[in-house]
mmCIF file of N, CA and C in Angstrom:
data_model
loop_
_atom_site.group_PDB
_atom_site.id
_atom_site.type_symbol
_atom_site.label_atom_id
_atom_site.label_comp_id
_atom_site.label_asym_id
_atom_site.label_seq_id
_atom_site.Cartn_x
_atom_site.Cartn_y
_atom_site.Cartn_z
ATOM 1 N N UNK A 262 -15.883 -7.221 3.026
ATOM 2 C CA UNK A 262 -15.143 -8.414 2.781
ATOM 3 C C UNK A 262 -13.643 -8.213 3.001
ATOM 4 N N UNK A 263 -12.926 -9.283 2.945
ATOM 5 C CA UNK A 263 -11.479 -9.274 3.117
ATOM 6 C C UNK A 263 -10.789 -9.634 1.826
ATOM 7 N N UNK A 264 -9.776 -8.942 1.474
ATOM 8 C CA UNK A 264 -8.937 -9.199 0.307
ATOM 9 C C UNK A 264 -7.525 -9.439 0.793
ATOM 10 N N UNK A 265 -6.784 -10.239 0.083
ATOM 11 C CA UNK A 265 -5.377 -10.377 0.366
ATOM 12 C C UNK A 265 -4.586 -10.426 -0.941
ATOM 13 N N UNK A 266 -3.342 -10.024 -0.862
ATOM 14 C CA UNK A 266 -2.511 -10.019 -2.065
ATOM 15 C C UNK A 266 -1.077 -9.729 -1.706
ATOM 16 N N UNK A 267 -0.261 -9.563 -2.705
ATOM 17 C CA UNK A 267 1.139 -9.331 -2.530
ATOM 18 C C UNK A 267 1.456 -7.888 -2.914
ATOM 19 N N UNK A 268 2.157 -7.179 -2.017
ATOM 20 C CA UNK A 268 2.593 -5.796 -2.291
ATOM 21 C C UNK A 268 3.847 -5.883 -3.158
ATOM 22 N N UNK A 269 3.800 -5.185 -4.289
ATOM 23 C CA UNK A 269 4.907 -5.179 -5.241
ATOM 24 C C UNK A 269 5.690 -3.889 -5.270
ATOM 25 N N UNK A 270 5.168 -2.864 -4.615
ATOM 26 C CA UNK A 270 5.837 -1.584 -4.641
ATOM 27 C C UNK A 270 5.231 -0.602 -3.634
ATOM 28 N N UNK A 271 5.974 0.425 -3.340
ATOM 29 C CA UNK A 271 5.539 1.475 -2.418
ATOM 30 C C UNK A 271 5.772 2.817 -3.107
ATOM 31 N N UNK A 272 4.744 3.656 -3.089
ATOM 32 C CA UNK A 272 4.842 5.011 -3.619
ATOM 33 C C UNK A 272 4.764 6.002 -2.451
ATOM 34 N N UNK A 273 5.666 6.982 -2.455
ATOM 35 C CA UNK A 273 5.705 7.952 -1.363
ATOM 36 C C UNK A 273 5.857 9.364 -1.947
ATOM 37 N N UNK A 274 5.016 10.290 -1.537
ATOM 38 C CA UNK A 274 5.108 11.655 -2.013
ATOM 39 C C UNK A 274 6.484 12.232 -1.691
ATOM 40 N N UNK A 275 6.999 11.899 -0.492
ATOM 41 C CA UNK A 275 8.309 12.437 -0.087
ATOM 42 C C UNK A 275 9.460 11.921 -0.929
ATOM 43 N N UNK A 276 9.196 10.843 -1.697
ATOM 44 C CA UNK A 276 10.208 10.254 -2.604
ATOM 45 C C UNK A 276 9.989 10.740 -4.043
ATOM 46 N N UNK A 277 9.034 11.673 -4.252
ATOM 47 C CA UNK A 277 8.815 12.221 -5.575
ATOM 48 C C UNK A 277 7.603 11.640 -6.322
ATOM 49 N N UNK A 278 6.903 10.709 -5.723
ATOM 50 C CA UNK A 278 5.727 10.154 -6.385
ATOM 51 C C UNK A 278 4.512 11.117 -6.225
ATOM 52 N N UNK A 279 3.499 10.921 -7.019
ATOM 53 C CA UNK A 279 2.340 11.790 -6.955
ATOM 54 C C UNK A 279 1.394 11.465 -5.830
ATOM 55 N N UNK A 280 1.575 10.310 -5.179
ATOM 56 C CA UNK A 280 0.675 9.914 -4.097
ATOM 57 C C UNK A 280 1.453 8.990 -3.135
ATOM 58 N N UNK A 281 0.800 8.720 -2.000
ATOM 59 C CA UNK A 281 1.257 7.700 -1.056
ATOM 60 C C UNK A 281 0.413 6.455 -1.319
ATOM 61 N N UNK A 282 1.034 5.358 -1.633
ATOM 62 C CA UNK A 282 0.261 4.165 -2.006
ATOM 63 C C UNK A 282 1.082 2.893 -1.848
ATOM 64 N N UNK A 283 0.358 1.792 -1.714
ATOM 65 C CA UNK A 283 0.916 0.455 -1.825
ATOM 66 C C UNK A 283 0.480 -0.098 -3.139
ATOM 67 N N UNK A 284 1.382 -0.649 -3.933
ATOM 68 C CA UNK A 284 1.058 -1.224 -5.224
ATOM 69 C C UNK A 284 0.922 -2.737 -5.041
ATOM 70 N N UNK A 285 -0.303 -3.241 -5.220
ATOM 71 C CA UNK A 285 -0.604 -4.652 -4.941
ATOM 72 C C UNK A 285 -1.001 -5.398 -6.207
ATOM 73 N N UNK A 286 -0.677 -6.680 -6.236
ATOM 74 C CA UNK A 286 -1.129 -7.547 -7.331
ATOM 75 C C UNK A 286 -2.601 -7.793 -7.206
ATOM 76 N N UNK A 287 -3.240 -8.011 -8.342
ATOM 77 C CA UNK A 287 -4.643 -8.410 -8.320
ATOM 78 C C UNK A 287 -5.575 -7.244 -8.515
ATOM 79 N N UNK A 288 -6.803 -7.586 -8.799
ATOM 80 C CA UNK A 288 -7.809 -6.542 -9.073
ATOM 81 C C UNK A 288 -8.658 -6.235 -7.872
ATOM 82 N N UNK A 289 -8.445 -5.079 -7.328
ATOM 83 C CA UNK A 289 -9.285 -4.570 -6.235
ATOM 84 C C UNK A 289 -10.331 -3.633 -6.857
ATOM 85 N N UNK A 290 -11.502 -3.547 -6.256
ATOM 86 C CA UNK A 290 -12.514 -2.573 -6.801
ATOM 87 C C UNK A 290 -11.993 -1.153 -6.765
ATOM 88 N N UNK A 291 -12.029 -0.491 -7.944
ATOM 89 C CA UNK A 291 -11.535 0.901 -8.011
ATOM 90 C C UNK A 291 -12.511 1.874 -7.356
ATOM 91 N N UNK A 292 -11.989 3.037 -7.029
ATOM 92 C CA UNK A 292 -12.821 4.105 -6.479
ATOM 93 C C UNK A 292 -12.650 4.208 -4.981
ATOM 94 N N UNK A 293 -13.718 4.659 -4.342
ATOM 95 C CA UNK A 293 -13.659 4.958 -2.901
ATOM 96 C C UNK A 293 -14.402 3.943 -2.047
ATOM 97 N N UNK A 294 -14.654 2.750 -2.579
ATOM 98 C CA UNK A 294 -15.359 1.742 -1.829
ATOM 99 C C UNK A 294 -14.651 1.403 -0.519
ATOM 100 N N UNK A 295 -13.314 1.511 -0.493
ATOM 101 C CA UNK A 295 -12.556 1.169 0.728
ATOM 102 C C UNK A 295 -12.160 2.414 1.504
ATOM 103 N N UNK A 296 -12.559 3.611 1.057
ATOM 104 C CA UNK A 296 -12.156 4.841 1.716
ATOM 105 C C UNK A 296 -12.564 4.797 3.204
ATOM 106 N N UNK A 297 -11.573 5.114 4.068
ATOM 107 C CA UNK A 297 -11.808 5.096 5.513
ATOM 108 C C UNK A 297 -11.536 3.732 6.108
ATOM 109 N N UNK A 298 -11.324 2.738 5.254
ATOM 110 C CA UNK A 298 -10.968 1.390 5.753
ATOM 111 C C UNK A 298 -9.495 1.299 6.066
ATOM 112 N N UNK A 299 -9.066 0.115 6.442
ATOM 113 C CA UNK A 299 -7.689 -0.126 6.820
ATOM 114 C C UNK A 299 -7.092 -1.254 5.979
ATOM 115 N N UNK A 300 -5.886 -1.002 5.470
ATOM 116 C CA UNK A 300 -5.117 -2.061 4.811
ATOM 117 C C UNK A 300 -3.997 -2.443 5.802
ATOM 118 N N UNK A 301 -3.804 -3.727 5.966
ATOM 119 C CA UNK A 301 -2.759 -4.239 6.879
ATOM 120 C C UNK A 301 -1.683 -4.874 6.069
ATOM 121 N N UNK A 302 -0.443 -4.379 6.229
ATOM 122 C CA UNK A 302 0.715 -4.934 5.538
ATOM 123 C C UNK A 302 1.389 -5.888 6.530
ATOM 124 N N UNK A 303 1.598 -7.129 6.081
ATOM 125 C CA UNK A 303 2.278 -8.150 6.923
ATOM 126 C C UNK A 303 3.651 -8.412 6.301
ATOM 127 N N UNK A 304 4.647 -8.394 7.158
ATOM 128 C CA UNK A 304 6.044 -8.550 6.704
ATOM 129 C C UNK A 304 6.546 -9.954 6.975
ATOM 130 N N UNK A 305 7.650 -10.282 6.382
ATOM 131 C CA UNK A 305 8.243 -11.633 6.490
ATOM 132 C C UNK A 305 8.505 -12.088 7.900
ATOM 133 N N UNK A 306 8.775 -11.132 8.824
ATOM 134 C CA UNK A 306 9.032 -11.503 10.218
ATOM 135 C C UNK A 306 7.750 -11.635 11.030
ATOM 136 N N UNK A 307 6.586 -11.471 10.362
ATOM 137 C CA UNK A 307 5.304 -11.599 11.060
ATOM 138 C C UNK A 307 4.742 -10.288 11.588
ATOM 139 N N UNK A 308 5.536 -9.225 11.557
ATOM 140 C CA UNK A 308 5.060 -7.920 12.040
ATOM 141 C C UNK A 308 4.067 -7.353 11.058
ATOM 142 N N UNK A 309 3.232 -6.439 11.530
ATOM 143 C CA UNK A 309 2.211 -5.805 10.686
ATOM 144 C C UNK A 309 2.164 -4.302 10.888
ATOM 145 N N UNK A 310 1.678 -3.589 9.889
ATOM 146 C CA UNK A 310 1.392 -2.152 9.989
ATOM 147 C C UNK A 310 0.058 -1.930 9.305
ATOM 148 N N UNK A 311 -0.760 -1.068 9.916
ATOM 149 C CA UNK A 311 -2.049 -0.718 9.320
ATOM 150 C C UNK A 311 -2.041 0.693 8.758
ATOM 151 N N UNK A 312 -2.747 0.865 7.673
ATOM 152 C CA UNK A 312 -2.805 2.194 7.031
ATOM 153 C C UNK A 312 -4.249 2.503 6.686
ATOM 154 N N UNK A 313 -4.650 3.776 6.757
ATOM 155 C CA UNK A 313 -5.975 4.221 6.343
ATOM 156 C C UNK A 313 -6.018 4.372 4.835
ATOM 157 N N UNK A 314 -7.077 3.861 4.249
ATOM 158 C CA UNK A 314 -7.244 3.858 2.784
ATOM 159 C C UNK A 314 -8.029 5.090 2.332
ATOM 160 N N UNK A 315 -7.563 5.718 1.248
ATOM 161 C CA UNK A 315 -8.283 6.831 0.613
ATOM 162 C C UNK A 315 -9.005 6.378 -0.647
ATOM 163 N N UNK A 316 -8.547 5.315 -1.301
ATOM 164 C CA UNK A 316 -9.180 4.828 -2.505
ATOM 165 C C UNK A 316 -8.296 3.842 -3.220
ATOM 166 N N UNK A 317 -8.768 3.358 -4.364
ATOM 167 C CA UNK A 317 -8.032 2.395 -5.178
ATOM 168 C C UNK A 317 -7.976 2.895 -6.601
ATOM 169 N N UNK A 318 -6.824 2.836 -7.216
ATOM 170 C CA UNK A 318 -6.646 3.150 -8.643
ATOM 171 C C UNK A 318 -5.892 1.992 -9.264
ATOM 172 N N UNK A 319 -6.451 1.410 -10.350
ATOM 173 C CA UNK A 319 -5.809 0.283 -11.009
ATOM 174 C C UNK A 319 -5.055 0.705 -12.239
ATOM 175 N N UNK A 320 -3.916 0.025 -12.452
ATOM 176 C CA UNK A 320 -3.112 0.206 -13.656
ATOM 177 C C UNK A 320 -2.728 -1.202 -14.108
ATOM 178 N N UNK A 321 -3.427 -1.714 -15.114
ATOM 179 C CA UNK A 321 -3.183 -3.080 -15.545
ATOM 180 C C UNK A 321 -3.553 -4.040 -14.447
ATOM 181 N N UNK A 322 -2.638 -4.964 -14.121
ATOM 182 C CA UNK A 322 -2.913 -5.947 -13.078
ATOM 183 C C UNK A 322 -2.411 -5.495 -11.698
ATOM 184 N N UNK A 323 -2.061 -4.220 -11.584
ATOM 185 C CA UNK A 323 -1.603 -3.677 -10.282
ATOM 186 C C UNK A 323 -2.666 -2.687 -9.767
ATOM 187 N N UNK A 324 -3.036 -2.847 -8.498
ATOM 188 C CA UNK A 324 -3.951 -1.907 -7.862
ATOM 189 C C UNK A 324 -3.141 -1.029 -6.895
ATOM 190 N N UNK A 325 -3.263 0.273 -7.092
ATOM 191 C CA UNK A 325 -2.619 1.209 -6.159
ATOM 192 C C UNK A 325 -3.595 1.510 -5.057
ATOM 193 N N UNK A 326 -3.244 1.092 -3.848
ATOM 194 C CA UNK A 326 -4.048 1.375 -2.645
ATOM 195 C C UNK A 326 -3.607 2.711 -2.154
ATOM 196 N N UNK A 327 -4.401 3.736 -2.395
ATOM 197 C CA UNK A 327 -4.051 5.100 -1.981
ATOM 198 C C UNK A 327 -4.183 5.252 -0.478
ATOM 199 N N UNK A 328 -3.146 5.791 0.147
ATOM 200 C CA UNK A 328 -3.092 5.877 1.614
ATOM 201 C C UNK A 328 -3.244 7.346 2.079
ATOM 202 N N UNK A 329 -3.798 7.492 3.248
ATOM 203 C CA UNK A 329 -3.961 8.799 3.857
ATOM 204 C C UNK A 329 -2.601 9.373 4.272
ATOM 205 N N UNK A 330 -1.675 8.530 4.648
ATOM 206 C CA UNK A 330 -0.358 8.999 5.169
ATOM 207 C C UNK A 330 0.774 8.310 4.421
ATOM 208 N N UNK A 331 1.964 8.831 4.639
ATOM 209 C CA UNK A 331 3.192 8.244 4.094
ATOM 210 C C UNK A 331 3.329 6.820 4.699
ATOM 211 N N UNK A 332 3.528 5.799 3.891
ATOM 212 C CA UNK A 332 3.655 4.452 4.425
ATOM 213 C C UNK A 332 4.918 4.212 5.242
ATOM 214 N N UNK A 333 5.917 5.048 5.103
ATOM 215 C CA UNK A 333 7.135 4.882 5.884
ATOM 216 C C UNK A 333 7.919 3.616 5.537
ATOM 217 N N UNK A 334 7.713 3.143 4.324
ATOM 218 C CA UNK A 334 8.397 1.929 3.859
ATOM 219 C C UNK A 334 9.196 2.203 2.574
ATOM 220 N N UNK A 335 10.174 1.386 2.344
ATOM 221 C CA UNK A 335 10.923 1.395 1.092
ATOM 222 C C UNK A 335 11.143 -0.030 0.687
ATOM 223 N N UNK A 336 10.830 -0.394 -0.560
ATOM 224 C CA UNK A 336 11.067 -1.736 -1.041
ATOM 225 C C UNK A 336 12.324 -1.760 -1.886
ATOM 226 N N UNK A 337 13.023 -2.843 -1.797
ATOM 227 C CA UNK A 337 14.230 -3.074 -2.607
ATOM 228 C C UNK A 337 14.213 -4.548 -3.002
ATOM 229 N N UNK A 338 15.075 -4.912 -3.917
ATOM 230 C CA UNK A 338 15.106 -6.314 -4.361
ATOM 231 C C UNK A 338 15.343 -7.209 -3.189
ATOM 232 N N UNK A 339 14.397 -8.097 -2.928
ATOM 233 C CA UNK A 339 14.533 -9.043 -1.845
ATOM 234 C C UNK A 339 13.951 -8.628 -0.537
ATOM 235 N N UNK A 340 13.374 -7.446 -0.422
ATOM 236 C CA UNK A 340 12.807 -7.081 0.851
ATOM 237 C C UNK A 340 12.282 -5.655 0.962
ATOM 238 N N UNK A 341 12.085 -5.238 2.168
ATOM 239 C CA UNK A 341 11.575 -3.906 2.461
ATOM 240 C C UNK A 341 12.189 -3.450 3.781
ATOM 241 N N UNK A 342 12.180 -2.153 3.975
ATOM 242 C CA UNK A 342 12.675 -1.642 5.267
ATOM 243 C C UNK A 342 11.773 -0.503 5.740
ATOM 244 N N UNK A 343 11.664 -0.392 7.039
ATOM 245 C CA UNK A 343 10.909 0.668 7.664
ATOM 246 C C UNK A 343 11.789 1.928 7.675
ATOM 247 N N UNK A 344 11.255 3.040 7.183
ATOM 248 C CA UNK A 344 12.000 4.283 7.222
ATOM 249 C C UNK A 344 11.762 5.019 8.520
ATOM 250 N N UNK A 345 10.589 4.841 9.061
ATOM 251 C CA UNK A 345 10.164 5.450 10.329
ATOM 252 C C UNK A 345 8.860 4.753 10.734
ATOM 253 N N UNK A 346 8.414 5.000 11.912
ATOM 254 C CA UNK A 346 7.151 4.430 12.360
ATOM 255 C C UNK A 346 6.055 5.475 12.136
ATOM 256 N N UNK A 347 5.180 5.259 11.164
ATOM 257 C CA UNK A 347 4.181 6.284 10.862
ATOM 258 C C UNK A 347 3.180 6.466 11.991
#
């Protein structure tokens, strides 16, 4: 199936976090059901980036979509920026 939601944060090992992940609103199924799948991030300008999924870990109403690689993104108030092209 297809899920959609809003990304509220980005976690990067290279920035000191314990994992590489996109923090999304809503309840996604936890575990490895999506392992090997692809999450597509769509930006305000219509551009997209795809990432390989390792699993899902939920914390309250936020689902951390664990990624195989560094997402190469940084979020700030009002937007996000690409740090590099993964």
